[in-house]
CSV table of C-alpha atoms in Angstrom, one decimal:
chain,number,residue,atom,x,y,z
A,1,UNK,CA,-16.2,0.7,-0.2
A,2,UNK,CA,-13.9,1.9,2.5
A,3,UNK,CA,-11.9,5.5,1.7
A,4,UNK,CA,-9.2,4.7,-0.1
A,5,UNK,CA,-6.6,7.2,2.0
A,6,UNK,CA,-8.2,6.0,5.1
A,7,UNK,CA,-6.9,2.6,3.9
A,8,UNK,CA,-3.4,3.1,2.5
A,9,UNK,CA,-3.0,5.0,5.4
A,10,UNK,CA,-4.1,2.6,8.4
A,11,UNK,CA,-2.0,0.1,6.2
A,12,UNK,CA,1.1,2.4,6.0
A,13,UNK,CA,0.8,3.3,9.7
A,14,UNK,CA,1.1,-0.8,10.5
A,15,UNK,CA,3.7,-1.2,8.2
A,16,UNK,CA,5.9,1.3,9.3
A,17,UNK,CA,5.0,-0.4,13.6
A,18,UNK,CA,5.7,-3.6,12.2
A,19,UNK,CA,8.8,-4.6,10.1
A,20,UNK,CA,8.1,-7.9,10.2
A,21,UNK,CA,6.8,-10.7,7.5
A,22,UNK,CA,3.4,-9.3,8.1
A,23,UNK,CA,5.2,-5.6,7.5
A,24,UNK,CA,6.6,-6.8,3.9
A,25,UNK,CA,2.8,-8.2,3.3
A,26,UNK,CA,1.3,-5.0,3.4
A,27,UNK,CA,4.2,-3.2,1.7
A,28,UNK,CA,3.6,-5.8,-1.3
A,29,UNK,CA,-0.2,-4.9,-0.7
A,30,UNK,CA,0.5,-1.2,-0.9
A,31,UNK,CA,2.2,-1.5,-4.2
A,32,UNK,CA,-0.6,-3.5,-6.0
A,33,UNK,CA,-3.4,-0.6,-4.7
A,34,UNK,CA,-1.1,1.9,-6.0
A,35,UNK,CA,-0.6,0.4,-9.0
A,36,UNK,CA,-4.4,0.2,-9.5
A,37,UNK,CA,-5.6,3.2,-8.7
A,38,UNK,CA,-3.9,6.8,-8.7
A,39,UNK,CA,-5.2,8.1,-5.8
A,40,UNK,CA,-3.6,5.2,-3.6
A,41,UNK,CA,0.0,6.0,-5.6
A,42,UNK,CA,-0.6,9.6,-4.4
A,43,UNK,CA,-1.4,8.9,-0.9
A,44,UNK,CA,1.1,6.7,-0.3
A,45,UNK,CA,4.1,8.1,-2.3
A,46,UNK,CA,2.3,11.7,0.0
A,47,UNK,CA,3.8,13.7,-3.5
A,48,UNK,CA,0.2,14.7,-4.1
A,49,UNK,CA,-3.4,14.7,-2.7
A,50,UNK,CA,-5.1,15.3,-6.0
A,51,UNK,CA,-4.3,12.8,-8.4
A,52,UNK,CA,-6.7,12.1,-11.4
A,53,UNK,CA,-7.9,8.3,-11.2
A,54,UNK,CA,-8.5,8.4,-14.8
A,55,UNK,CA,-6.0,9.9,-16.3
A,56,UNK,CA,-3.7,7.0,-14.4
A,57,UNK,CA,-5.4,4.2,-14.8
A,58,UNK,CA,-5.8,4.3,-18.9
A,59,UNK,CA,-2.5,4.4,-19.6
A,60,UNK,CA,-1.6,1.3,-21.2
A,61,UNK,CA,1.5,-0.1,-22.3
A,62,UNK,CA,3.5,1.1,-25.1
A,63,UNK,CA,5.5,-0.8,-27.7
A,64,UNK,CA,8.6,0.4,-29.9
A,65,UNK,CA,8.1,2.8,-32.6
A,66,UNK,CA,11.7,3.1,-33.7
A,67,UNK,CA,15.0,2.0,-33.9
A,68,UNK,CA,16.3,2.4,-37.3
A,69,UNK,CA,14.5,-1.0,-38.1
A,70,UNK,CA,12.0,-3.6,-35.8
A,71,UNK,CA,15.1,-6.1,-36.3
A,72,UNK,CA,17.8,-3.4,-34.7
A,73,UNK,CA,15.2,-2.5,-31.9
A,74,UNK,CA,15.3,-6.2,-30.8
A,75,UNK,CA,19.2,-6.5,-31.1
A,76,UNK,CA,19.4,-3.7,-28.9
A,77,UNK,CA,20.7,-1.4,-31.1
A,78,UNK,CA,21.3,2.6,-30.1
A,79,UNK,CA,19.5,4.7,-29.9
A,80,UNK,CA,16.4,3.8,-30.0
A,81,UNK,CA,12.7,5.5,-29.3
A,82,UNK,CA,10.5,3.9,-27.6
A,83,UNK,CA,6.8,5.3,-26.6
A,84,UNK,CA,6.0,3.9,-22.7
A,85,UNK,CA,3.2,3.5,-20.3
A,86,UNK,CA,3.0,7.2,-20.1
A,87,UNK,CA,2.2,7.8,-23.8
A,88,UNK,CA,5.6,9.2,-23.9
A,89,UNK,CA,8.3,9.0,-27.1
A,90,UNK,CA,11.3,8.2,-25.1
A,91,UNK,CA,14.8,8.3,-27.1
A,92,UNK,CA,17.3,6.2,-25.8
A,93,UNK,CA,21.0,7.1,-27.0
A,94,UNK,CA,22.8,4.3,-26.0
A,95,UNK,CA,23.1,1.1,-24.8
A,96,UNK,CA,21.9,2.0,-20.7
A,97,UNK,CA,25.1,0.7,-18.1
A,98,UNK,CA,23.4,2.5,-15.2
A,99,UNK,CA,20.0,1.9,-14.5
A,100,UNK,CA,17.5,2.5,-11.3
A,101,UNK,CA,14.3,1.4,-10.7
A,102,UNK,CA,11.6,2.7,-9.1
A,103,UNK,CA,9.5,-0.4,-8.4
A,104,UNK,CA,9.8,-3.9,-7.0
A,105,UNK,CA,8.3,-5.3,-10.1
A,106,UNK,CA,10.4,-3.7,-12.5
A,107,UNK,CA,13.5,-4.6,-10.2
A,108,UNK,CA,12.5,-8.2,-10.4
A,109,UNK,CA,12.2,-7.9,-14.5
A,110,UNK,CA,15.5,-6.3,-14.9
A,111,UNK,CA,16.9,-9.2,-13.0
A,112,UNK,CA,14.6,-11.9,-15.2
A,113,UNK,CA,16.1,-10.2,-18.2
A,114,UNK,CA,19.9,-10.5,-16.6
A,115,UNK,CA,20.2,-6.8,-15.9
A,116,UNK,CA,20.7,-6.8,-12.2
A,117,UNK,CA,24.5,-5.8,-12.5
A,118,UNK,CA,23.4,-2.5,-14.1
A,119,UNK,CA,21.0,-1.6,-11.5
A,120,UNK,CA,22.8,1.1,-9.4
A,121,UNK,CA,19.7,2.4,-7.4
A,122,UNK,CA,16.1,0.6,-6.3
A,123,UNK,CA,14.0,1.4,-3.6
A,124,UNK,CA,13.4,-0.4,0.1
A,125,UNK,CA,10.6,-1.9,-1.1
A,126,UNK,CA,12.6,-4.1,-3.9
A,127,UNK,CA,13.1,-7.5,-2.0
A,128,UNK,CA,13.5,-9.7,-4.7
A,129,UNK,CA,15.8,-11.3,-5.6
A,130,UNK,CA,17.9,-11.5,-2.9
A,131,UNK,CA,20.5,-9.6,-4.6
A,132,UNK,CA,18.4,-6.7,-4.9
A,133,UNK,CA,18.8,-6.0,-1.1
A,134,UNK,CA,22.0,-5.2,-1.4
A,135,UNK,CA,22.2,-2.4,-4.7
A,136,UNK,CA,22.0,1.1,-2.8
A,137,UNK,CA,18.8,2.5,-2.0
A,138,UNK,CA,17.1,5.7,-3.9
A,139,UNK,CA,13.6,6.2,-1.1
A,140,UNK,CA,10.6,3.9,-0.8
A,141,UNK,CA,7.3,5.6,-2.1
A,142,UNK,CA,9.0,8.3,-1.4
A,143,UNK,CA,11.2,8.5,-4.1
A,144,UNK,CA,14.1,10.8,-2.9
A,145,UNK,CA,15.2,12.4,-6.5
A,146,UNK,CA,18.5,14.0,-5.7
A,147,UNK,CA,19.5,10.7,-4.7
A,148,UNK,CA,18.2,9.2,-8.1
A,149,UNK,CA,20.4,11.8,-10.2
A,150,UNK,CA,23.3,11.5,-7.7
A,151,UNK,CA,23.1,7.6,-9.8
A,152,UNK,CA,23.7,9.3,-13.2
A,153,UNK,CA,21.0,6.8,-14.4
A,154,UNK,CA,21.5,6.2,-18.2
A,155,UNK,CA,17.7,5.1,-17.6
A,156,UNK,CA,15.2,4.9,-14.6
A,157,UNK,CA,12.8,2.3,-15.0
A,158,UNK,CA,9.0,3.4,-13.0
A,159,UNK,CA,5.4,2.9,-12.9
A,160,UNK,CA,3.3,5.7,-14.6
A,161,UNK,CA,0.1,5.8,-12.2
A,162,UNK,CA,2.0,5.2,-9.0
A,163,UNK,CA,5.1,7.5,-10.1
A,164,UNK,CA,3.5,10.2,-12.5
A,165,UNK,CA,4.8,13.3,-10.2
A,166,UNK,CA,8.4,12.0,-10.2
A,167,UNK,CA,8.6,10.7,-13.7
A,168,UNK,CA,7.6,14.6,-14.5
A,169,UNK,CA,10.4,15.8,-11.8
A,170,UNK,CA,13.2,13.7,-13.7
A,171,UNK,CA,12.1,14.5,-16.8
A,172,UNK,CA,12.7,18.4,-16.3
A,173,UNK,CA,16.4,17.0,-15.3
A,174,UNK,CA,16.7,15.8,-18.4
A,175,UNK,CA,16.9,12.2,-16.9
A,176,UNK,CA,15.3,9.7,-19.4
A,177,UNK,CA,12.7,7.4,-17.5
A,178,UNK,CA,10.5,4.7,-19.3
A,179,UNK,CA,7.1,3.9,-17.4
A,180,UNK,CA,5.7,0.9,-17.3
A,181,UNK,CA,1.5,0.7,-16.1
A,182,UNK,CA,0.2,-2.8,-16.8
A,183,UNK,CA,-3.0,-4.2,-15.8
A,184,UNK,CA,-3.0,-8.0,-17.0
A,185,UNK,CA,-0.9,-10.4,-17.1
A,186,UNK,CA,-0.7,-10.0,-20.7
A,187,UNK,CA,0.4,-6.6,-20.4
A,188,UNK,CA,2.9,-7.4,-17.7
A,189,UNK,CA,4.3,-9.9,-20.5
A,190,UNK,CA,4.4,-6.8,-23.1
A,191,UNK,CA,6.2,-4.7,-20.2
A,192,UNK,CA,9.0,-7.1,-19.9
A,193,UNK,CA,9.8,-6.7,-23.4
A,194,UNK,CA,9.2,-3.0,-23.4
A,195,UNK,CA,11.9,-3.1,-20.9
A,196,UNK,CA,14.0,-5.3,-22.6
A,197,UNK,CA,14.0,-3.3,-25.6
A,198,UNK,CA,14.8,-0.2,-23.7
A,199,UNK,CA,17.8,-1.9,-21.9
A,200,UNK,CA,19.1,-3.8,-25.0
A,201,UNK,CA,17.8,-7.1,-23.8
A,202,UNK,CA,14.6,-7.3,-26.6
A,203,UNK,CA,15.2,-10.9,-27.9
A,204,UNK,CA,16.5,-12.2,-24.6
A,205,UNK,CA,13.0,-10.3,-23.2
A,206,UNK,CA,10.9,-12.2,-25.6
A,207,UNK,CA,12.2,-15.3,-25.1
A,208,UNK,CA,11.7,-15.2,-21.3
A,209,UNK,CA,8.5,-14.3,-22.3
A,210,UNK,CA,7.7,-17.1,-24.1
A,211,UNK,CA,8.8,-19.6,-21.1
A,212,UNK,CA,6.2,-17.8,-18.8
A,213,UNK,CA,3.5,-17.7,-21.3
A,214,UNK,CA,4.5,-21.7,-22.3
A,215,UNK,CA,4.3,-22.2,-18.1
A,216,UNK,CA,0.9,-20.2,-18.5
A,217,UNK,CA,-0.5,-22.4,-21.4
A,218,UNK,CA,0.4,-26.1,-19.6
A,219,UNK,CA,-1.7,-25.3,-16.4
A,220,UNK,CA,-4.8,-23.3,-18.7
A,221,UNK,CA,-4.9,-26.4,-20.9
A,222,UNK,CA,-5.3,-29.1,-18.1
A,223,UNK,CA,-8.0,-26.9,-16.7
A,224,UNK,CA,-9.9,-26.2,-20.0
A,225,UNK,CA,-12.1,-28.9,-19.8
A,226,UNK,CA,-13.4,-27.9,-16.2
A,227,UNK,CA,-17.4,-27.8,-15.8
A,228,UNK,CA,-18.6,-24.8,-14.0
A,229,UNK,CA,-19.6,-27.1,-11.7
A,230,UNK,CA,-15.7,-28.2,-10.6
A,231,UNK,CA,-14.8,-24.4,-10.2
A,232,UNK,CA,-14.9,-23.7,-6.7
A,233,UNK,CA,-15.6,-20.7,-5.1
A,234,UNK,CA,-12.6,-19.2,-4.1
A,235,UNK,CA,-12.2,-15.8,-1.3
A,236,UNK,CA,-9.0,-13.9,-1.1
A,237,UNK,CA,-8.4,-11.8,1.9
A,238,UNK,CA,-6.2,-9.1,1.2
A,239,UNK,CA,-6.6,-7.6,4.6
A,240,UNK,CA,-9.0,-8.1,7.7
A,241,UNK,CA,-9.2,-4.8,9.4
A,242,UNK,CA,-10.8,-3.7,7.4
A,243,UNK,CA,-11.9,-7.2,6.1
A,244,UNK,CA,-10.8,-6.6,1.9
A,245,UNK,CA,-10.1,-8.4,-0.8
A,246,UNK,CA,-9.7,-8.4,-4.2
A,247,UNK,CA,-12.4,-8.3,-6.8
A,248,UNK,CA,-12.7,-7.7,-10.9
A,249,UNK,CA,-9.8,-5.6,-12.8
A,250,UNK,CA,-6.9,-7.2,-10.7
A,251,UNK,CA,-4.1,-10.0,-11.6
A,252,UNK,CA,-5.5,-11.9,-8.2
A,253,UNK,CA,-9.4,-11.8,-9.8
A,254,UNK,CA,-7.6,-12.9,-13.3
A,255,UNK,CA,-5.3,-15.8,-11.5
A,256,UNK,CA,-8.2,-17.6,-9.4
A,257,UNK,CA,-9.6,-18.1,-13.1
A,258,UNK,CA,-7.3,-19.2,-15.0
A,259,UNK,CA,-7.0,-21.6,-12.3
A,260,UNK,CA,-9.9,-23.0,-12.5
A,261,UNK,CA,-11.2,-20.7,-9.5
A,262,UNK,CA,-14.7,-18.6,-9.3
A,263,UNK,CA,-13.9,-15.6,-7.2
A,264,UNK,CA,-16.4,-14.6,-4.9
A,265,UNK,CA,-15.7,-11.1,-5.2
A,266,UNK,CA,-15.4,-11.1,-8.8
A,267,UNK,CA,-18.4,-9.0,-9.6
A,268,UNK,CA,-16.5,-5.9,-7.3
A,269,UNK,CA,-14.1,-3.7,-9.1
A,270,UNK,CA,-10.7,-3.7,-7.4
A,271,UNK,CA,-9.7,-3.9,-4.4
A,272,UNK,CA,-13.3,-3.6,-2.0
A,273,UNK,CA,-14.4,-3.8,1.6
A,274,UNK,CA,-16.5,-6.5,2.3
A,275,UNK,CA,-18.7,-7.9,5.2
A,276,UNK,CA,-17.9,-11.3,6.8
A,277,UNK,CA,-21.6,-12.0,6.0
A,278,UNK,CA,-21.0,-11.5,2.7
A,279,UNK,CA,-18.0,-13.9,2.5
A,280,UNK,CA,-20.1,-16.5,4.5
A,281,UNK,CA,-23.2,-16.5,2.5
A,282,UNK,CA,-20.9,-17.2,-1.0
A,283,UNK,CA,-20.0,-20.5,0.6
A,284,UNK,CA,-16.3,-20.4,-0.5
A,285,UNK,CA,-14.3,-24.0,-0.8
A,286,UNK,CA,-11.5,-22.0,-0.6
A,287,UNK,CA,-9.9,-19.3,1.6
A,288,UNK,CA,-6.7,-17.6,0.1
A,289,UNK,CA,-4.6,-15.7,3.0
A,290,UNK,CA,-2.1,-13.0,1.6
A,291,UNK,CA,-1.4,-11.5,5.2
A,292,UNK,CA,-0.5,-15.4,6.6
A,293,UNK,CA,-2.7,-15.3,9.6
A,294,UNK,CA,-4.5,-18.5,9.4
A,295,UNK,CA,-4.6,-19.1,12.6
A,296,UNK,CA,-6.8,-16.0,13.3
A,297,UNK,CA,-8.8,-16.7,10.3
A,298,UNK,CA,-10.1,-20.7,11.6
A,299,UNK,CA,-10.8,-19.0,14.8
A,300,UNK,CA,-13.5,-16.8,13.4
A,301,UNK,CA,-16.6,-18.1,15.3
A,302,UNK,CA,-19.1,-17.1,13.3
A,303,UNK,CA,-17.3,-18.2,10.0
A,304,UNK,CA,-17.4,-21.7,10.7
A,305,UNK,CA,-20.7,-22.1,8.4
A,306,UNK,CA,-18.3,-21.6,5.7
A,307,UNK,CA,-17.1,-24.7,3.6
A,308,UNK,CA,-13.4,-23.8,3.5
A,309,UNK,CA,-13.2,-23.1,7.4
A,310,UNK,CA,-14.7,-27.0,7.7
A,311,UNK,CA,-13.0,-28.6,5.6
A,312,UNK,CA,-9.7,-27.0,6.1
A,313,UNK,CA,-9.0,-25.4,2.7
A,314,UNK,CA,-7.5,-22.3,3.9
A,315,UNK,CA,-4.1,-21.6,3.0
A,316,UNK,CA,-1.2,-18.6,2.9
A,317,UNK,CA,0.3,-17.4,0.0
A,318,UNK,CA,2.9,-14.7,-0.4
A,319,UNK,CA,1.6,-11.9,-2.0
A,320,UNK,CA,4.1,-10.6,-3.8
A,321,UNK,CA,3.3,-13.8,-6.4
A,322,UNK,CA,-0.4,-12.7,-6.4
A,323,UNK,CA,-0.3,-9.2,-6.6
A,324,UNK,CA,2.9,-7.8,-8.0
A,325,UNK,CA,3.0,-7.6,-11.8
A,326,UNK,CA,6.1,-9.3,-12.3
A,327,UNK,CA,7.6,-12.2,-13.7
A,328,UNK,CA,6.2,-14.5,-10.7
A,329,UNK,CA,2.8,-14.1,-11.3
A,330,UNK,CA,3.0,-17.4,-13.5
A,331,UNK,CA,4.2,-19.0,-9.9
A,332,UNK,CA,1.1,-17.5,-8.6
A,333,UNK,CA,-0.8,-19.2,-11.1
A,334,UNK,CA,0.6,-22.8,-10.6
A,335,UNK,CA,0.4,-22.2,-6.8
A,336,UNK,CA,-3.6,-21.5,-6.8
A,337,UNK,CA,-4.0,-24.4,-9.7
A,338,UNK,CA,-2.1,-26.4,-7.4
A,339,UNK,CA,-4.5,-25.9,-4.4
A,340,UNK,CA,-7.7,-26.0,-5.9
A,341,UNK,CA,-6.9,-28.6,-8.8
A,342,UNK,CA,-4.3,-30.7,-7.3
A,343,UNK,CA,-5.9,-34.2,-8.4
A,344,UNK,CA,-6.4,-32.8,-12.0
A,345,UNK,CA,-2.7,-31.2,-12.3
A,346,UNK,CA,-1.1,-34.6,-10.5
A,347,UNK,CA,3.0,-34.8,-11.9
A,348,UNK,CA,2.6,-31.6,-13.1
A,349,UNK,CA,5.7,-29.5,-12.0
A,350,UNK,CA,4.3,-26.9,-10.2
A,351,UNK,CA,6.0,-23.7,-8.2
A,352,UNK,CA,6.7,-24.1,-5.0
């Protein structure tokens, strides 16, 4: 597998030469290695060099442990305490009117959950929605604290294994932060309505919830009945210099399933280097671009033995619907059923 600093930082060093669509592919990129692994989230956020991979990556997310009552918790009644991604009781005095967050996913959840107007701070990396490009700007991965406090935050929203050095930092300043750290789609689900509770938003949370899940269930129940023998093979390149992609333990490996999908790379952990005669030999029926440079990709001479280079079945996706635990992973999912089981999800309303 190549190094992982070598890679965040060949991938940092073209973002920052490009700021193009290609730029915002690898920032989008960046943030899904970071959020997988703690040593990327150090590299790239250049806080630390030493970060433990393990301590990061078994966080999981946390769930309310009080509020007076469950029912008051969910009414988004203050305070409240609730234990986050970090393992951390977090006490929440009152109903938060200034929030920041430190991610693009959680900056797309608040907004999901109708909390955009409170966000006074988010960082150049938050692109979506389109309103989030205009709330004033606390760093990148860089996260530039004296700017964060200059917010007077009631609450900062962040990731615990990107974020862990600046969570601490804010923490010492008495500035109350809630970490989210999921994994699976599942447990982006559960950090929407950690979120939610934490904002005051827990029944609205739960019932946005419920639409993604119900979205979830429509396009996993047409596919159910799928043989092994009607799941293609699917490749996803993540990058191709070095030629990567995206293997077990991510929400791209746990997409191409549920969408009736066999990932090629799906017995790799993470996020690994692999060999074009690697890709070739699996035979995949379907090549899934994330850096939209198709073009390059059917030019490949010596990948024209593969079935999806003959047949056509390459396509570009944005990667911010494959790879960023938010909300719009559900439009992920539709968008790979719709490629690979088009004839089987016919009238289906499907993302665009």
């Amino acid at each position: 597998m190549v190094s992982e600093k070598t890679l965040v930082c060949a991938l940092v060093k073209r973002m920052r030469a490009n700021r193009s669509t290609v730029a915002k592919a690898v920032f989008s990129i960046l943030m899904a290695l970071t959020l997988i692994c703690a040593p990327f989230g150090a590299v790239a956020a250049a806080a630390s060099a030493g970060c433990a991979a393990s301590a990061g990556c078994a966080a999981s997310v946390g769930s309310p442990v009080s509020a007076g009552s469950a029912g008051a918790t969910l009414a988004g009644r203050f305070p409240i305490t609730v234990v986050d991604g970090t393992g951390a009781s977090v006490r929440i005095e009152r109903e938060p009117e200034r929030i920041v967050s430190l991610a693009p996913s959680n900056t797309e959840i608040l907004f999901k959950l109708g909390l955009g107007e409170k966000l006074v701070g988010v960082t150049t990396a938050c692109d979506y929605p389109e309103a989030a490009k205009k709330i004033a700007k606390i760093g990148d991965y860089n996260i530039n604290i004296e700017q964060v406090v200059a917010k007077r935050p009631d609450v900062v929203f962040a990731v615990a294994d990107l974020q862990m050095p600046v969570i601490e930092k804010l923490r010492e300043l008495r500035i109350t932060v809630v970490a989210v750290n999921p994994k699976t789609i599942d447990e982006v689900f559960s950090a929407m309505e950690l979120i939610g509770d934490a904002a005051g938003e827990g029944i609205y949370a739960r019932k946005v919830v419920e639409g993604l899940q119900a979205r979830m269930k429509v396009v996993e129940r047409q596919l159910a009945t799928l043989p092994a023998n009607e799941r293609p093979p699917v490749f996803v390149e993540i990058w191709n210099d070095p030629l990567m992609t995206a293997g077990s333990g991510t929400f791209v490996d746990d997409l191409i399933t549920k969408a009736g999908g066999r990932n090629i790379a799906g017995s790799m952990q993470g996020w690994p280097q692999i060999s074009p005669e690697t890709v070739i030999a699996s035979k995949p029926e379907c090549i899934i671009l994330t850096c939209y440079n198709k073009a390059e990709v059917m030019a490949r001479r010596e990948w024209r033995k593969a079935p999806a280079i003959a047949s056509g079945q390459v396509y570009e996706l944005m990667p911010d619907i494959l790879v960023r635990p938010g909300p719009r992973l559900v439009e992920g999912l539709e968008a790979l059923a719709a490629i690979l089981h088009g004839d089987v999800l016919r009238g289906m309303k499907m993302a665009k």
